[in-house]
Coordinates of C-alpha atoms in Angstrom, one line a residue:
Chain A
X17 CA 4.2 12.7 -48.4
X18 CA 1.7 12.9 -45.6
X19 CA -0.7 10.0 -45.5
X20 CA -4.2 11.2 -44.5
X21 CA -5.5 9.6 -41.3
X22 CA -9.2 9.5 -40.8
X23 CA -10.1 8.9 -37.2
X24 CA -13.3 8.2 -35.4
X25 CA -15.3 7.0 -38.3
X26 CA -18.7 6.2 -37.0
X27 CA -20.6 3.1 -37.9
X28 CA -24.0 3.5 -39.5
X29 CA -25.9 3.3 -36.1
X30 CA -23.6 5.8 -34.4
X31 CA -24.0 8.2 -37.4
X32 CA -27.7 8.2 -37.0
X33 CA -27.4 8.4 -33.2
X34 CA -25.3 11.6 -33.6
X35 CA -28.1 13.0 -35.8
X36 CA -30.7 12.2 -33.2
X37 CA -28.5 13.8 -30.6
X38 CA -28.1 17.0 -32.6
X39 CA -31.9 17.2 -32.9
X40 CA -32.3 16.7 -29.2
X41 CA -29.6 19.4 -28.5
X42 CA -31.3 21.9 -30.9
X43 CA -34.5 21.6 -28.8
X44 CA -32.7 21.4 -25.5
X45 CA -34.3 18.1 -24.7
X46 CA -32.6 15.8 -22.2
X47 CA -33.0 12.2 -23.3
X48 CA -32.7 9.2 -20.9
X49 CA -32.3 5.6 -22.2
X50 CA -33.8 3.2 -19.6
X51 CA -32.6 -0.4 -19.7
X52 CA -33.6 -3.4 -17.5
X53 CA -34.4 -7.1 -17.6
X54 CA -37.9 -8.1 -18.7
X55 CA -40.2 -7.1 -15.8
X56 CA -37.6 -5.0 -14.0
X57 CA -40.0 -2.1 -13.7
X58 CA -39.2 0.3 -16.6
X59 CA -42.7 1.3 -17.3
X60 CA -43.6 1.7 -13.7
X61 CA -40.6 4.0 -13.2
X62 CA -41.6 6.1 -16.2
X63 CA -45.1 6.5 -14.9
X64 CA -43.8 7.5 -11.5
X65 CA -41.4 10.0 -13.0
X66 CA -44.1 11.6 -15.1
X67 CA -46.2 12.1 -11.9
X68 CA -43.2 13.5 -10.1
X69 CA -42.0 16.0 -12.8
X70 CA -45.0 16.8 -14.9
X71 CA -45.5 20.2 -13.3
X72 CA -41.9 21.2 -14.0
X73 CA -41.0 19.5 -17.2
X74 CA -42.7 18.7 -20.5
X75 CA -42.2 15.0 -20.9
X76 CA -42.4 12.6 -23.9
X77 CA -41.9 8.8 -24.0
X78 CA -40.6 6.3 -26.5
X79 CA -41.7 2.8 -25.7
X80 CA -39.6 -0.1 -27.2
X81 CA -41.0 -3.6 -27.2
X82 CA -40.6 -6.7 -29.5
X83 CA -44.4 -6.8 -29.7
X84 CA -47.6 -5.2 -28.2
X85 CA -48.7 -1.7 -27.1
X86 CA -49.3 -2.7 -23.5
X87 CA -46.7 -0.2 -22.1
X88 CA -47.5 2.6 -24.5
X89 CA -51.2 2.4 -23.5
X90 CA -50.2 2.8 -19.8
X91 CA -48.1 5.9 -20.6
X92 CA -50.8 7.4 -22.9
X93 CA -53.2 7.2 -20.0
X94 CA -51.0 9.8 -18.3
X95 CA -51.8 12.2 -21.3
X96 CA -48.2 12.7 -22.3
X97 CA -46.9 12.3 -25.9
X98 CA -45.8 8.7 -26.5
X99 CA -44.6 6.6 -29.4
X100 CA -44.5 2.8 -29.5
X101 CA -41.7 1.1 -31.4
X102 CA -42.3 -2.6 -32.1
X103 CA -38.9 -4.1 -33.0
X104 CA -40.5 -7.1 -34.6
X105 CA -38.2 -9.5 -32.8
X106 CA -35.0 -7.4 -32.6
X107 CA -33.6 -7.6 -29.1
X108 CA -32.7 -3.9 -28.7
X109 CA -33.6 -0.4 -30.0
X110 CA -31.2 1.2 -32.4
X111 CA -30.7 4.8 -33.6
X112 CA -32.6 4.5 -36.9
X113 CA -35.7 3.3 -35.0
X114 CA -35.4 6.3 -32.6
X115 CA -34.8 8.6 -35.6
X116 CA -38.0 7.5 -37.3
X117 CA -40.0 7.7 -34.1
X118 CA -39.1 11.3 -33.5
X119 CA -41.3 12.5 -36.4
X120 CA -44.2 11.4 -34.1
X121 CA -43.2 13.5 -31.1
X122 CA -43.7 17.3 -30.7
X123 CA -40.0 18.0 -30.1
X124 CA -40.3 21.9 -29.7
X125 CA -42.7 21.2 -26.8
X126 CA -40.6 18.8 -24.9
X127 CA -37.9 19.1 -22.1
X128 CA -37.4 15.5 -21.3
X129 CA -37.7 12.2 -23.3
X130 CA -37.6 8.9 -21.6
X131 CA -36.8 5.9 -23.9
X132 CA -37.9 2.5 -22.6
X133 CA -35.5 0.0 -24.2
X134 CA -36.4 -3.6 -24.9
X135 CA -36.2 -5.8 -21.7
X136 CA -32.6 -7.1 -22.0
X137 CA -29.5 -6.6 -19.9
X138 CA -27.1 -7.3 -22.8
X139 CA -27.8 -6.2 -26.3
X140 CA -29.1 -2.7 -25.8
X141 CA -25.8 -1.6 -24.3
X142 CA -24.1 -1.8 -27.7
X143 CA -26.4 0.6 -29.5
X144 CA -26.2 4.3 -29.1
X145 CA -29.5 6.0 -29.6
X146 CA -28.5 9.7 -29.3
X147 CA -29.3 9.7 -25.6
X148 CA -27.8 12.0 -23.0
X149 CA -27.9 9.5 -20.1
X150 CA -28.1 5.8 -19.7
X151 CA -29.9 4.3 -16.7
X152 CA -30.5 0.7 -15.7
X153 CA -32.9 -0.8 -13.3
X154 CA -31.9 -3.7 -11.2
X155 CA -34.9 -5.2 -9.4
X156 CA -34.3 -6.9 -6.1
X157 CA -36.0 -10.2 -7.0
X158 CA -33.4 -10.7 -9.6
X159 CA -30.8 -11.1 -6.9
X160 CA -27.7 -9.2 -5.9
X161 CA -25.2 -11.2 -8.0
X162 CA -26.1 -9.5 -11.3
X163 CA -23.0 -7.2 -11.6
X164 CA -20.8 -10.3 -11.8
X165 CA -22.9 -11.8 -14.6
X166 CA -23.7 -8.7 -16.7
X167 CA -20.8 -6.4 -16.1
X168 CA -21.1 -4.6 -19.4
X169 CA -24.3 -2.7 -18.5
X170 CA -23.2 -1.8 -15.0
X171 CA -20.1 0.0 -16.3
X172 CA -22.0 1.7 -19.1
X173 CA -24.7 3.5 -17.2
X174 CA -24.9 6.9 -15.4
X175 CA -27.3 5.7 -12.8
X176 CA -28.5 2.4 -11.4
X177 CA -32.0 2.2 -9.8
X178 CA -32.5 -0.6 -7.3
X179 CA -36.2 -1.2 -7.8
X180 CA -39.0 -3.1 -6.0
X181 CA -37.3 -2.4 -2.7
X182 CA -40.7 -3.0 -1.0
X183 CA -40.0 -6.7 -1.6
X184 CA -36.7 -6.6 0.4
X185 CA -38.3 -8.1 3.6
X186 CA -39.1 -11.2 1.6
X187 CA -35.8 -11.7 -0.2
X188 CA -32.1 -12.3 0.4
X189 CA -30.6 -9.1 -1.2
X190 CA -27.8 -7.3 0.5
X191 CA -28.3 -3.6 -0.6
X192 CA -25.0 -2.4 1.0
X193 CA -22.9 -5.1 -0.7
X194 CA -24.7 -4.5 -4.0
X195 CA -24.0 -0.7 -3.8
X196 CA -20.4 -1.4 -3.0
X197 CA -20.0 -3.8 -5.9
X198 CA -21.5 -1.5 -8.5
X199 CA -19.7 1.6 -7.3
X200 CA -16.4 -0.4 -7.4
X201 CA -17.1 -1.2 -11.0
X202 CA -18.3 2.3 -11.9
X203 CA -17.2 4.9 -9.4
X204 CA -19.2 7.8 -10.9
X205 CA -22.5 6.0 -11.0
X206 CA -25.5 7.4 -9.1
X207 CA -27.5 4.8 -7.2
X208 CA -31.2 5.1 -6.1
X209 CA -33.4 2.8 -4.1
X210 CA -36.9 2.9 -5.4
X211 CA -40.3 1.3 -5.0
X212 CA -42.8 2.2 -7.6
X213 CA -45.4 0.4 -5.5
X214 CA -45.0 2.6 -2.4
X215 CA -43.3 5.6 -4.0
X216 CA -40.2 5.2 -1.8
X217 CA -37.2 6.9 -3.4
X218 CA -39.1 8.3 -6.4
X219 CA -38.5 11.9 -5.4
X220 CA -34.7 11.5 -5.1
X221 CA -34.6 9.9 -8.5
X222 CA -36.9 12.6 -10.0
X223 CA -34.7 15.4 -8.6
X224 CA -31.6 13.8 -10.2
X225 CA -33.4 13.7 -13.5
X226 CA -34.5 17.4 -13.2
X227 CA -30.9 18.4 -12.3
X228 CA -29.6 16.5 -15.4
X229 CA -32.1 18.3 -17.6
X230 CA -31.1 21.7 -16.1
X231 CA -27.4 21.0 -16.7
X232 CA -28.2 20.2 -20.3
X233 CA -30.4 23.3 -20.8
X234 CA -27.5 25.5 -19.7
X235 CA -25.2 23.8 -22.2
X236 CA -27.6 24.1 -25.2
Chain B
X18 CA -33.6 -30.7 -67.8
X19 CA -34.3 -31.2 -64.2
X20 CA -33.0 -28.5 -61.9
X21 CA -31.7 -30.0 -58.7
X22 CA -33.5 -28.7 -55.6
X23 CA -31.7 -28.9 -52.3
X24 CA -34.0 -28.5 -49.4
X25 CA -33.5 -28.1 -45.7
X26 CA -29.9 -26.9 -45.8
X27 CA -28.9 -26.3 -42.3
X28 CA -27.1 -23.2 -41.2
X29 CA -23.7 -23.6 -39.5
X30 CA -25.2 -23.5 -36.0
X31 CA -27.9 -26.0 -36.8
X32 CA -25.4 -28.4 -38.3
X33 CA -23.4 -28.5 -35.1
X34 CA -26.6 -28.6 -33.1
X35 CA -27.5 -31.8 -35.0
X36 CA -24.1 -33.3 -34.2
X37 CA -24.6 -32.5 -30.5
X38 CA -28.0 -34.1 -30.6
X39 CA -26.6 -37.2 -32.3
X40 CA -24.0 -37.5 -29.5
X41 CA -26.7 -37.1 -26.8
X42 CA -28.8 -39.7 -28.6
X43 CA -25.9 -42.2 -28.7
X44 CA -25.6 -41.9 -24.9
X45 CA -29.3 -41.8 -24.3
X46 CA -29.0 -38.5 -22.5
X47 CA -32.0 -36.2 -22.2
X48 CA -31.0 -32.6 -22.6
X49 CA -33.0 -29.6 -21.4
X50 CA -32.3 -26.0 -22.4
X51 CA -33.4 -23.7 -19.6
X52 CA -34.1 -20.0 -20.5
X53 CA -35.2 -17.1 -18.4
X54 CA -34.7 -13.4 -17.8
X55 CA -31.7 -12.4 -15.7
X56 CA -32.5 -13.5 -12.1
X57 CA -35.5 -15.5 -13.1
X58 CA -34.3 -18.4 -11.0
X59 CA -32.5 -20.7 -13.5
X60 CA -29.7 -21.8 -11.2
X61 CA -32.0 -22.3 -8.2
X62 CA -34.3 -24.5 -10.3
X63 CA -31.3 -26.6 -11.4
X64 CA -30.1 -27.0 -7.8
X65 CA -33.6 -28.1 -6.7
X66 CA -33.9 -30.5 -9.7
X67 CA -30.6 -32.1 -8.8
X68 CA -31.8 -32.7 -5.2
X69 CA -35.1 -34.1 -6.4
X70 CA -33.7 -36.5 -9.1
X71 CA -30.1 -37.4 -8.0
X72 CA -31.1 -40.8 -6.6
X73 CA -32.7 -41.8 -9.9
X74 CA -30.7 -40.0 -12.7
X75 CA -27.1 -39.2 -13.3
X76 CA -27.1 -35.5 -13.9
X77 CA -24.7 -33.0 -15.6
X78 CA -25.0 -29.3 -16.0
X79 CA -23.7 -26.7 -18.5
X80 CA -23.7 -23.2 -17.2
X81 CA -23.9 -20.3 -19.7
X82 CA -23.0 -16.8 -18.6
X83 CA -21.5 -13.7 -20.2
X84 CA -19.0 -13.6 -17.4
X85 CA -18.2 -15.2 -14.0
X86 CA -18.3 -18.7 -12.4
X87 CA -20.8 -17.8 -9.7
X88 CA -23.5 -20.3 -10.9
X89 CA -21.1 -23.1 -11.8
X90 CA -19.7 -22.9 -8.3
X91 CA -23.1 -23.3 -6.8
X92 CA -23.8 -26.4 -9.0
X93 CA -20.3 -27.9 -8.3
X94 CA -21.1 -27.7 -4.6
X95 CA -23.8 -30.4 -5.3
X96 CA -21.0 -32.7 -6.5
X97 CA -22.4 -33.2 -10.1
X98 CA -20.3 -32.7 -13.3
X99 CA -20.6 -29.1 -14.4
X100 CA -19.0 -27.0 -17.2
X101 CA -19.0 -23.2 -17.2
X102 CA -19.3 -21.5 -20.6
X103 CA -18.4 -17.8 -20.5
X104 CA -19.7 -16.2 -23.7
X105 CA -17.5 -13.2 -23.4
X106 CA -20.4 -10.8 -24.2
X107 CA -22.5 -12.9 -26.5
X108 CA -26.1 -12.7 -25.5
X109 CA -27.0 -16.4 -26.0
X110 CA -25.4 -19.9 -26.1
X111 CA -24.9 -21.5 -29.5
X112 CA -24.3 -25.0 -30.7
X113 CA -20.5 -24.7 -31.2
X114 CA -20.1 -23.6 -27.6
X115 CA -22.1 -26.6 -26.4
X116 CA -20.1 -28.9 -28.7
X117 CA -16.9 -27.7 -27.2
X118 CA -18.1 -28.0 -23.6
X119 CA -19.2 -31.6 -24.1
X120 CA -15.5 -32.8 -24.1
X121 CA -15.5 -31.7 -20.5
X122 CA -18.5 -33.9 -19.4
X123 CA -18.5 -37.7 -18.8
X124 CA -21.2 -38.4 -21.3
X125 CA -21.3 -42.2 -20.9
X126 CA -22.1 -41.7 -17.2
X127 CA -25.0 -39.2 -17.7
X128 CA -28.8 -39.6 -18.1
X129 CA -29.8 -35.9 -18.0
X130 CA -28.0 -32.6 -18.9
X131 CA -29.5 -29.3 -17.9
X132 CA -28.2 -26.3 -19.8
X133 CA -28.6 -22.9 -18.2
X134 CA -28.7 -20.4 -21.0
X135 CA -27.7 -16.8 -20.7
X136 CA -30.3 -14.6 -18.9
X137 CA -32.3 -13.3 -21.9
X138 CA -35.9 -13.9 -23.1
X139 CA -35.1 -13.0 -26.7
X140 CA -31.8 -14.1 -28.4
X141 CA -31.4 -17.7 -27.0
X142 CA -34.7 -18.7 -28.7
X143 CA -33.1 -18.5 -32.2
X144 CA -30.2 -20.9 -31.5
X145 CA -30.6 -24.6 -31.4
X146 CA -28.1 -26.3 -29.2
X147 CA -29.0 -30.0 -29.8
X148 CA -31.4 -30.1 -26.9
X149 CA -34.4 -32.4 -26.5
X150 CA -36.6 -29.9 -24.7
X151 CA -36.8 -26.2 -24.2
X152 CA -38.1 -24.8 -20.9
X153 CA -38.6 -21.2 -19.8
X154 CA -38.9 -19.8 -16.4
X155 CA -41.3 -16.8 -15.9
X156 CA -40.8 -15.4 -12.4
X157 CA -43.8 -13.7 -10.8
X158 CA -42.1 -10.4 -9.9
X159 CA -41.6 -9.9 -13.7
X160 CA -45.3 -9.5 -14.0
X161 CA -48.1 -11.4 -15.8
X162 CA -47.9 -9.4 -19.1
X163 CA -44.7 -11.0 -20.4
X164 CA -46.4 -13.2 -23.0
X165 CA -47.7 -10.1 -24.8
X166 CA -44.2 -8.6 -25.0
X167 CA -42.0 -11.7 -25.6
X168 CA -44.2 -14.0 -27.6
X169 CA -41.4 -15.8 -29.4
X170 CA -40.2 -17.7 -26.3
X171 CA -43.6 -18.6 -25.0
X172 CA -44.5 -20.4 -28.3
X173 CA -41.1 -22.1 -28.6
X174 CA -40.9 -23.9 -25.3
X175 CA -42.2 -27.3 -24.1
X176 CA -42.7 -26.1 -20.5
X177 CA -43.2 -22.9 -18.7
X178 CA -42.2 -22.7 -15.0
X179 CA -43.9 -20.0 -13.1
X180 CA -41.2 -19.4 -10.4
X181 CA -41.0 -17.5 -7.1
X182 CA -44.6 -18.3 -6.3
X183 CA -43.9 -17.7 -2.6
X184 CA -43.9 -14.0 -3.5
X185 CA -47.5 -14.1 -4.9
X186 CA -49.0 -12.7 -1.7
X187 CA -47.0 -9.5 -2.2
X188 CA -47.6 -9.0 -5.9
X189 CA -50.3 -8.4 -8.4
X190 CA -49.9 -11.5 -10.6
X191 CA -53.0 -13.4 -11.9
X192 CA -51.8 -17.0 -12.2
X193 CA -55.1 -18.3 -13.8
X194 CA -55.0 -15.5 -16.4
X195 CA -51.3 -16.1 -17.1
X196 CA -51.9 -19.8 -17.6
X197 CA -54.8 -19.2 -19.9
X198 CA -52.7 -16.8 -21.9
X199 CA -49.7 -19.0 -22.5
X200 CA -51.8 -22.1 -23.2
X201 CA -53.8 -20.1 -25.7
X202 CA -50.5 -19.3 -27.4
X203 CA -49.0 -22.8 -27.1
X204 CA -51.7 -25.4 -26.4
X205 CA -49.2 -28.3 -25.8
X206 CA -47.1 -26.5 -23.2
X207 CA -46.8 -27.9 -19.7
X208 CA -47.0 -25.3 -16.9
X209 CA -45.6 -25.7 -13.4
X210 CA -45.9 -23.4 -10.4
X211 CA -42.7 -23.6 -8.4
X212 CA -40.9 -21.9 -5.5
X213 CA -37.3 -22.9 -5.1
X214 CA -37.4 -21.0 -1.8
X215 CA -40.1 -23.3 -0.2
X216 CA -39.8 -26.3 -2.5
X217 CA -43.5 -25.9 -3.6
X218 CA -44.1 -27.6 -7.0
X219 CA -40.5 -28.9 -7.4
X220 CA -41.6 -32.5 -7.2
X221 CA -44.2 -32.1 -10.0
X222 CA -41.6 -30.5 -12.2
X223 CA -39.0 -33.2 -11.4
X224 CA -41.5 -36.0 -12.2
X225 CA -42.1 -34.4 -15.6
X226 CA -38.4 -34.2 -16.3
X227 CA -37.9 -37.9 -15.2
X228 CA -40.8 -38.9 -17.5
X229 CA -39.2 -37.0 -20.5
X230 CA -35.9 -38.8 -19.8
X231 CA -37.7 -42.2 -19.7
X232 CA -39.5 -41.4 -23.0
X233 CA -36.2 -40.6 -24.6
X234 CA -34.4 -43.7 -23.2
X235 CA -37.1 -45.9 -24.8
X236 CA -36.5 -44.2 -28.2
X237 CA -32.7 -44.5 -28.2

């Protein structure tokens, strides 16, 4: 008698993440989940990315915060579709939250969705949302020892953005050592050095995003 | 028939937090739980506080991190008793972790214990450790809009330390507005402006700590 083996049973969150992903795939939308510490520069990066790509891609944004609409208001001022999720205390976004927010976005009219996760280097990593790509921002004032202390996120992401590099002259932060450390942990990761204050590095990052979107479009 | 009503049942964490607190009280130790974002400057503040108070108080440190001993090594170099807790992925310290770590500290020989919580503005707030005081660090590169986004921690703490103020000339951060906002949310909070780089404000903060310890000593 053969005993049936059921593999790969998804938990409730992952099931809904898969549904979200299928919806994104149907519309050919590339979805990027952006994670960082509080104040790492997630919203500023999203605003810069909108400016860099808005002539080439139709962009939507999902803003995740425990409370407030501060970030969504800043994005809305760029006249792109935006939804604010207030988690009400929860320390990360999850797939059901994203699923519900999608009814508020014009999916047939979008090429790229950027999701700003809750400011937290730990908890968001454990919850799939249906995204194509995971990106983290490591801001230079946080110090160059973060990969030792928060290894989970550094190995989970497709790209690391070293942000606020305009502050490097005033800080002890060894960019070369930091790059070496994270590439040692995650050999396939792409690394960008960006200042949303001066615009340095924004174009390189935006080209990477556009390329990821193009790769996805060809697949769908 | 009277129905018995049992009030104030503690959850498992709070029960152990109470045991920790009783142990601290028996030894007259003042315990401060320090919370911040990743890279907010928790370890630097602890090192500065040791330097400022080591002639007056006997100090111990509990270091909480998901992984690594980087911070504990920095504290140990100051020749004070230190224990490293590695949470193994958990996003906050809890009372059982603190309870177990106390067997590694010479409690009869301590006046003050500083606990460095995991870098996270959200999850640590929900877990009592047995501490006397809760303190958060808000570093100026994180921006002055954090109270809107992470209200839970700003209302839960006894003191807020505005850290890295040596970077103020290079950032848009309105200290007066920030102070007004947090005092509006939490009228009894003490606010300090500190740079662990230059030492600015460290003495004011250290005097506050010494005063809290003295108040506790009189009670025990």
